[in-house]
Amino acid sequence: MKRYKRGQRNRRKKMVLFVLVLALMVAVGPFVWHATHLRHAKDNYDVEKVQQELIWFKKFGGPIRNLAMIVDSELWLDLTMGTEGGESKLESYQDDQHQFWLYELYLREGNLTKAQRILDTLSEKNLNSLGKGLMLMATGDSEQCRKLLGDSDANWSKMPLAEQTLRYLTIAQANLALGDQPAVQSALEAAQDLNPNNPACLTAAFDLAIKEEQWTKADELSRSIDAQSWRPPNVLYETKKAILALHTGNQTNFAQCLSTLGKLPQGDIYVDYVKGILAINDGDLDEGRGLLENALTNGLEGDLRSDAQNAVNQISEREQADPNLRAVVSEYGEHW
């Protein structure tokens, strides 16, 4: 009899345990499901899906929405879309990873002074080295940037996937500025292998097509980039898109790009660059040189800086009848 009662109690305990586990699964299951989909959406840069999942957590998540994963996903969305307020949120963090995101934001905005202050505080070795490489690129030192980020002795694989991808994309950008197209392609492929859905890979492919004067391919890539309507306006992209419009004779796109640039921080620098190229194309060499020199003096960045400097140098060295000068003029499009 005692054995029978003991068996009943054990069965009841098992049943209670089963019910509790089932209840826990029912309660927690939706949160796990949505967290998994949120992570997957971020990995694939599915911005719309990330927004949907964050709305769900805001509505149903309760205290769970304060978990680091959810908060960081909100920050990721702000930074990806260029939403106002991301800077103030990041300033409240002191760890290297969030400070590095703030550093990237300052660089994107062209605020090198604030960016340098952040860089000086980064203690994690690889993030600090990557940050220095980004700063070298921002200040036009492509050679040193490539050398630093190409250091094979550094253990770059310890960095998060996004930062590893950023390293390869920055190397590609440096090689582009140095005119080393094969190395650009190699670095771009490495970035795409790591993170094929990163929209920056698409931008890098567009930059390479512009550099190689593959106008049809550049136009196709530009349409793909523009289809990602969540992207914040970017001065370098809008500038190169304007140059593309110059070559393809698309005056509507050209005017739209200049209008967009005029509304962006430091956009006037890039408007001067584009107008300088247009002036050279129209044969007004003095006007073109003056505009390009203004752009260079005021902080034109990256491969555009080297292109502008080359054009200014050639104009200064030769007069209109010089064959090299004619090559400069024709280089920027005869379709306009």
Coordinates of C-alpha atoms in Angstrom, one line a residue:
M1 CA 0.0 0.0 0.0
K2 CA 2.8 2.4 0.9
R3 CA 4.6 1.5 -2.3
Y4 CA 1.4 2.3 -4.3
K5 CA 1.0 5.7 -2.6
R6 CA 4.6 6.5 -3.1
G7 CA 4.2 5.7 -6.8
Q8 CA 1.1 8.0 -7.0
R9 CA 3.1 10.8 -5.4
N10 CA 5.9 10.3 -7.9
R11 CA 3.5 10.4 -10.8
R12 CA 1.9 13.5 -9.5
K13 CA 5.3 15.2 -9.1
K14 CA 6.2 14.2 -12.7
M15 CA 2.9 15.6 -13.9
V16 CA 3.3 18.8 -12.1
L17 CA 6.9 19.1 -13.4
F18 CA 5.7 18.4 -16.9
V19 CA 2.9 21.1 -16.6
L20 CA 5.4 23.6 -15.2
V21 CA 7.9 22.9 -18.1
L22 CA 5.1 23.1 -20.6
A23 CA 3.9 26.4 -19.1
L24 CA 7.4 27.8 -19.1
M25 CA 7.8 26.8 -22.8
V26 CA 4.5 28.5 -23.7
A27 CA 5.5 31.6 -21.8
V28 CA 9.1 31.9 -23.0
G29 CA 8.7 30.3 -26.5
P30 CA 7.4 33.5 -28.2
F31 CA 10.3 35.5 -26.8
V32 CA 12.9 33.0 -28.0
W33 CA 11.2 32.8 -31.4
H34 CA 11.2 36.6 -31.8
A35 CA 14.8 36.9 -30.5
T36 CA 16.0 34.4 -33.0
H37 CA 14.3 36.2 -35.8
L38 CA 15.6 39.5 -34.6
R39 CA 19.2 38.2 -34.7
H40 CA 18.7 36.6 -38.1
A41 CA 17.2 39.9 -39.5
K42 CA 20.2 41.9 -38.2
D43 CA 22.7 39.4 -39.7
N44 CA 20.9 39.8 -43.1
Y45 CA 20.5 43.6 -42.8
D46 CA 16.7 43.2 -43.1
V47 CA 15.9 46.6 -41.6
E48 CA 12.2 46.3 -42.0
K49 CA 12.2 42.9 -40.2
V50 CA 14.3 44.3 -37.4
Q51 CA 11.9 47.2 -37.0
Q52 CA 9.0 44.7 -36.8
E53 CA 10.7 42.6 -34.2
L54 CA 11.6 45.5 -32.0
I55 CA 8.0 46.8 -32.2
W56 CA 6.9 43.3 -30.9
F57 CA 9.3 43.4 -28.0
K58 CA 8.3 47.0 -27.1
K59 CA 4.6 45.9 -27.1
F60 CA 4.9 42.5 -25.4
G61 CA 8.4 42.2 -24.1
G62 CA 7.9 43.8 -20.7
P63 CA 11.2 43.8 -18.7
I64 CA 12.8 41.6 -21.4
R65 CA 13.0 44.5 -23.7
N66 CA 15.7 46.0 -21.4
L67 CA 18.0 43.1 -22.2
A68 CA 21.3 44.1 -23.8
M69 CA 20.5 42.2 -27.0
I70 CA 17.3 44.3 -27.5
V71 CA 18.8 47.6 -26.5
D72 CA 21.8 47.0 -28.8
S73 CA 19.5 46.1 -31.6
E74 CA 17.7 49.4 -31.2
L75 CA 21.1 51.1 -31.3
W76 CA 22.1 49.1 -34.4
L77 CA 18.9 50.2 -36.1
D78 CA 19.5 53.9 -35.2
L79 CA 23.1 53.8 -36.6
T80 CA 22.1 51.8 -39.7
M81 CA 19.3 54.2 -40.6
G82 CA 21.1 57.3 -39.4
T83 CA 18.4 58.1 -37.0
E84 CA 18.8 61.2 -34.8
G85 CA 19.5 60.4 -31.1
G86 CA 22.0 57.6 -31.7
E87 CA 24.8 59.8 -30.5
S88 CA 23.3 60.7 -27.2
K89 CA 22.4 57.0 -26.5
L90 CA 26.0 55.9 -27.2
E91 CA 27.5 58.6 -25.1
S92 CA 26.1 56.9 -22.0
Y93 CA 28.2 53.8 -22.6
Q94 CA 31.9 53.5 -21.6
D95 CA 32.8 50.0 -22.9
D96 CA 35.1 49.8 -26.0
Q97 CA 32.5 48.3 -28.3
H98 CA 29.9 51.0 -27.8
Q99 CA 32.6 53.7 -27.9
F100 CA 33.8 52.3 -31.2
W101 CA 30.3 52.6 -32.6
L102 CA 30.3 56.3 -31.4
Y103 CA 33.7 56.7 -33.0
E104 CA 32.3 55.4 -36.4
L105 CA 29.4 57.8 -36.1
Y106 CA 31.7 60.8 -35.6
L107 CA 33.8 59.8 -38.6
R108 CA 30.7 59.4 -40.7
E109 CA 29.7 62.9 -39.7
G110 CA 33.1 64.2 -40.5
N111 CA 33.8 65.2 -36.9
L112 CA 37.4 64.2 -36.7
T113 CA 38.1 66.0 -33.5
K114 CA 35.5 64.2 -31.5
A115 CA 36.5 60.9 -33.2
Q116 CA 40.1 61.4 -32.2
R117 CA 39.1 61.8 -28.5
I118 CA 37.2 58.5 -28.6
L119 CA 40.1 56.8 -30.4
D120 CA 42.5 57.9 -27.7
T121 CA 40.4 56.0 -25.1
L122 CA 40.0 52.7 -26.9
S123 CA 41.9 50.1 -24.9
E124 CA 41.1 47.0 -26.9
K125 CA 44.1 46.5 -29.2
N126 CA 42.3 45.4 -32.4
L127 CA 39.5 47.9 -32.2
N128 CA 42.1 50.6 -31.6
S129 CA 44.1 49.5 -34.6
L130 CA 41.0 49.4 -36.8
G131 CA 40.0 52.9 -35.5
K132 CA 43.5 54.2 -36.4
G133 CA 43.1 52.8 -39.9
L134 CA 39.7 54.5 -40.3
M135 CA 41.2 57.8 -39.2
L136 CA 44.1 57.4 -41.7
M137 CA 41.6 56.8 -44.4
A138 CA 39.5 59.8 -43.4
T139 CA 42.6 62.1 -43.5
G140 CA 43.7 60.8 -46.9
D141 CA 46.6 58.6 -45.9
S142 CA 45.6 55.6 -47.9
E143 CA 49.1 54.0 -47.9
Q144 CA 49.5 54.0 -44.2
C145 CA 45.9 52.8 -43.8
R146 CA 46.5 49.8 -46.0
K147 CA 49.8 49.0 -44.2
L148 CA 48.2 49.2 -40.8
L149 CA 45.0 47.2 -41.5
G150 CA 47.0 44.7 -43.6
D151 CA 49.2 43.7 -40.7
S152 CA 49.1 39.9 -40.8
D153 CA 50.5 39.6 -37.2
A154 CA 47.4 41.2 -35.7
N155 CA 44.7 38.8 -34.5
W156 CA 41.8 40.5 -36.4
S157 CA 39.6 37.4 -36.1
K158 CA 39.0 38.3 -32.4
M159 CA 36.9 41.3 -33.5
P160 CA 33.1 41.0 -34.0
L161 CA 32.0 40.0 -37.5
A162 CA 30.9 43.5 -38.4
E163 CA 34.3 45.0 -37.5
Q164 CA 36.1 42.3 -39.4
T165 CA 34.0 43.2 -42.4
L166 CA 34.7 46.9 -41.9
R167 CA 38.4 46.2 -41.9
Y168 CA 38.3 44.5 -45.3
L169 CA 36.1 47.2 -46.7
T170 CA 38.4 49.9 -45.5
I171 CA 41.4 48.1 -47.1
A172 CA 39.4 48.0 -50.3
Q173 CA 38.8 51.7 -50.0
A174 CA 42.5 52.4 -49.4
N175 CA 43.4 50.3 -52.4
L176 CA 40.9 52.1 -54.5
A177 CA 42.4 55.4 -53.6
L178 CA 45.9 54.0 -54.5
G179 CA 44.6 52.7 -57.9
D180 CA 45.3 49.1 -57.0
Q181 CA 42.1 47.6 -58.6
P182 CA 43.1 43.9 -58.2
A183 CA 43.7 44.4 -54.5
V184 CA 40.3 46.2 -54.2
Q185 CA 38.6 43.2 -55.7
S186 CA 40.4 40.8 -53.4
A187 CA 39.5 42.8 -50.2
L188 CA 35.9 43.2 -51.4
E189 CA 35.5 39.5 -51.9
A190 CA 36.9 38.8 -48.4
A191 CA 34.3 41.2 -46.9
Q192 CA 31.5 39.6 -48.9
D193 CA 32.6 36.1 -47.8
L194 CA 32.4 37.3 -44.2
N195 CA 29.2 39.2 -44.4
P196 CA 27.5 39.0 -47.8
N197 CA 24.4 41.0 -46.8
N198 CA 26.3 44.0 -45.5
P199 CA 25.1 47.0 -47.5
A200 CA 28.6 48.5 -47.3
C201 CA 29.8 45.7 -49.6
L202 CA 27.3 46.9 -52.2
T203 CA 28.7 50.4 -51.8
A204 CA 32.3 49.2 -52.2
A205 CA 31.3 47.4 -55.4
F206 CA 29.7 50.6 -56.7
D207 CA 32.9 52.6 -55.9
L208 CA 35.0 50.0 -57.8
A209 CA 32.8 50.2 -60.8
I210 CA 33.1 54.0 -60.8
K211 CA 36.9 53.8 -60.5
E212 CA 37.0 51.3 -63.4
E213 CA 34.6 53.4 -65.5
Q214 CA 32.2 50.6 -65.8
W215 CA 29.2 52.9 -66.1
T216 CA 26.5 50.4 -66.9
K217 CA 27.5 48.2 -63.9
A218 CA 27.8 51.3 -61.7
D219 CA 24.3 52.4 -62.8
E220 CA 22.9 48.9 -61.9
L221 CA 24.6 48.9 -58.5
S222 CA 23.3 52.5 -57.9
R223 CA 19.8 51.4 -58.5
S224 CA 20.2 48.5 -56.0
I225 CA 21.6 50.9 -53.4
D226 CA 18.8 53.4 -53.9
A227 CA 16.3 50.5 -53.5
Q228 CA 17.4 50.3 -49.9
S229 CA 15.3 53.3 -49.0
W230 CA 16.2 53.1 -45.3
R231 CA 19.8 54.1 -46.0
P232 CA 20.8 57.6 -44.7
P233 CA 22.2 60.0 -47.3
N234 CA 25.9 59.8 -47.7
V235 CA 28.2 62.5 -49.2
L236 CA 30.6 60.1 -50.8
Y237 CA 27.9 58.0 -52.5
E238 CA 25.9 61.1 -53.7
T239 CA 29.1 62.6 -55.1
K240 CA 30.0 59.5 -57.1
K241 CA 26.4 59.1 -58.2
A242 CA 26.7 62.7 -59.5
I243 CA 29.8 61.7 -61.4
L244 CA 27.9 58.7 -62.8
A245 CA 25.1 61.0 -63.9
L246 CA 27.7 63.2 -65.6
H247 CA 29.0 60.3 -67.6
T248 CA 25.6 58.9 -68.6
G249 CA 24.2 62.3 -69.4
N250 CA 21.4 62.0 -66.8
Q251 CA 20.9 65.7 -65.9
T252 CA 17.9 64.9 -63.6
N253 CA 20.0 62.6 -61.4
F254 CA 22.9 65.1 -61.5
A255 CA 20.7 67.9 -60.2
Q256 CA 19.1 65.7 -57.5
C257 CA 22.6 64.7 -56.3
L258 CA 23.7 68.3 -56.0
S259 CA 20.6 69.2 -54.1
T260 CA 21.1 66.3 -51.7
L261 CA 24.7 67.1 -51.2
G262 CA 23.8 70.7 -50.4
K263 CA 21.7 69.6 -47.5
L264 CA 24.3 67.3 -45.9
P265 CA 27.0 68.2 -43.3
Q266 CA 30.2 69.3 -45.3
G267 CA 28.2 68.6 -48.5
D268 CA 29.4 71.9 -50.0
I269 CA 32.9 70.5 -50.2
Y270 CA 31.6 67.7 -52.5
V271 CA 29.5 70.1 -54.4
D272 CA 32.7 72.0 -55.2
Y273 CA 34.3 68.8 -56.3
V274 CA 31.4 67.8 -58.7
K275 CA 31.1 71.4 -60.1
G276 CA 34.9 71.4 -60.6
I277 CA 34.7 68.2 -62.7
L278 CA 31.8 69.7 -64.6
A279 CA 33.8 72.9 -65.3
I280 CA 36.8 70.9 -66.6
N281 CA 34.5 68.9 -68.8
D282 CA 33.1 72.1 -70.2
G283 CA 36.6 73.4 -70.9
D284 CA 36.6 76.0 -68.1
L285 CA 39.9 74.9 -66.6
D286 CA 40.6 77.9 -64.3
E287 CA 37.1 77.6 -62.8
G288 CA 37.5 73.8 -62.4
R289 CA 40.9 74.1 -60.8
G290 CA 39.6 76.7 -58.3
L291 CA 36.7 74.6 -57.3
L292 CA 38.8 71.4 -56.9
E293 CA 41.4 73.3 -54.8
N294 CA 38.6 74.6 -52.6
A295 CA 37.4 71.0 -52.1
L296 CA 40.9 69.8 -51.3
T297 CA 41.5 72.6 -48.9
N298 CA 38.3 72.1 -47.0
G299 CA 38.7 68.3 -46.5
L300 CA 37.7 66.3 -49.5
E301 CA 38.2 62.6 -48.5
G302 CA 39.4 59.2 -49.8
D303 CA 39.8 58.3 -53.5
L304 CA 38.0 61.5 -54.5
R305 CA 40.8 63.5 -52.9
S306 CA 43.5 61.7 -55.0
D307 CA 41.4 62.1 -58.2
A308 CA 41.0 65.8 -57.5
Q309 CA 44.6 66.3 -56.7
N310 CA 45.7 64.5 -59.9
A311 CA 43.4 66.7 -62.0
V312 CA 44.7 69.9 -60.3
N313 CA 48.3 68.8 -60.8
Q314 CA 47.8 68.1 -64.5
I315 CA 46.0 71.4 -65.1
S316 CA 48.9 73.2 -63.3
E317 CA 51.6 71.4 -65.3
R318 CA 50.1 71.9 -68.8
E319 CA 48.1 74.4 -70.8
Q320 CA 45.0 73.6 -72.8
A321 CA 46.9 72.3 -75.8
D322 CA 48.8 69.7 -73.8
P323 CA 47.6 66.1 -74.6
N324 CA 47.7 65.2 -71.0
L325 CA 45.2 68.0 -70.2
R326 CA 42.9 66.8 -72.9
A327 CA 43.0 63.4 -71.3
V328 CA 41.9 64.9 -68.0
V329 CA 39.0 66.7 -69.7
S330 CA 37.8 63.6 -71.6
E331 CA 38.2 61.4 -68.5
Y332 CA 35.3 63.0 -66.8
G333 CA 32.8 62.3 -69.6
E334 CA 31.9 63.5 -73.0
H335 CA 28.2 62.7 -72.7
W336 CA 27.3 65.8 -70.7

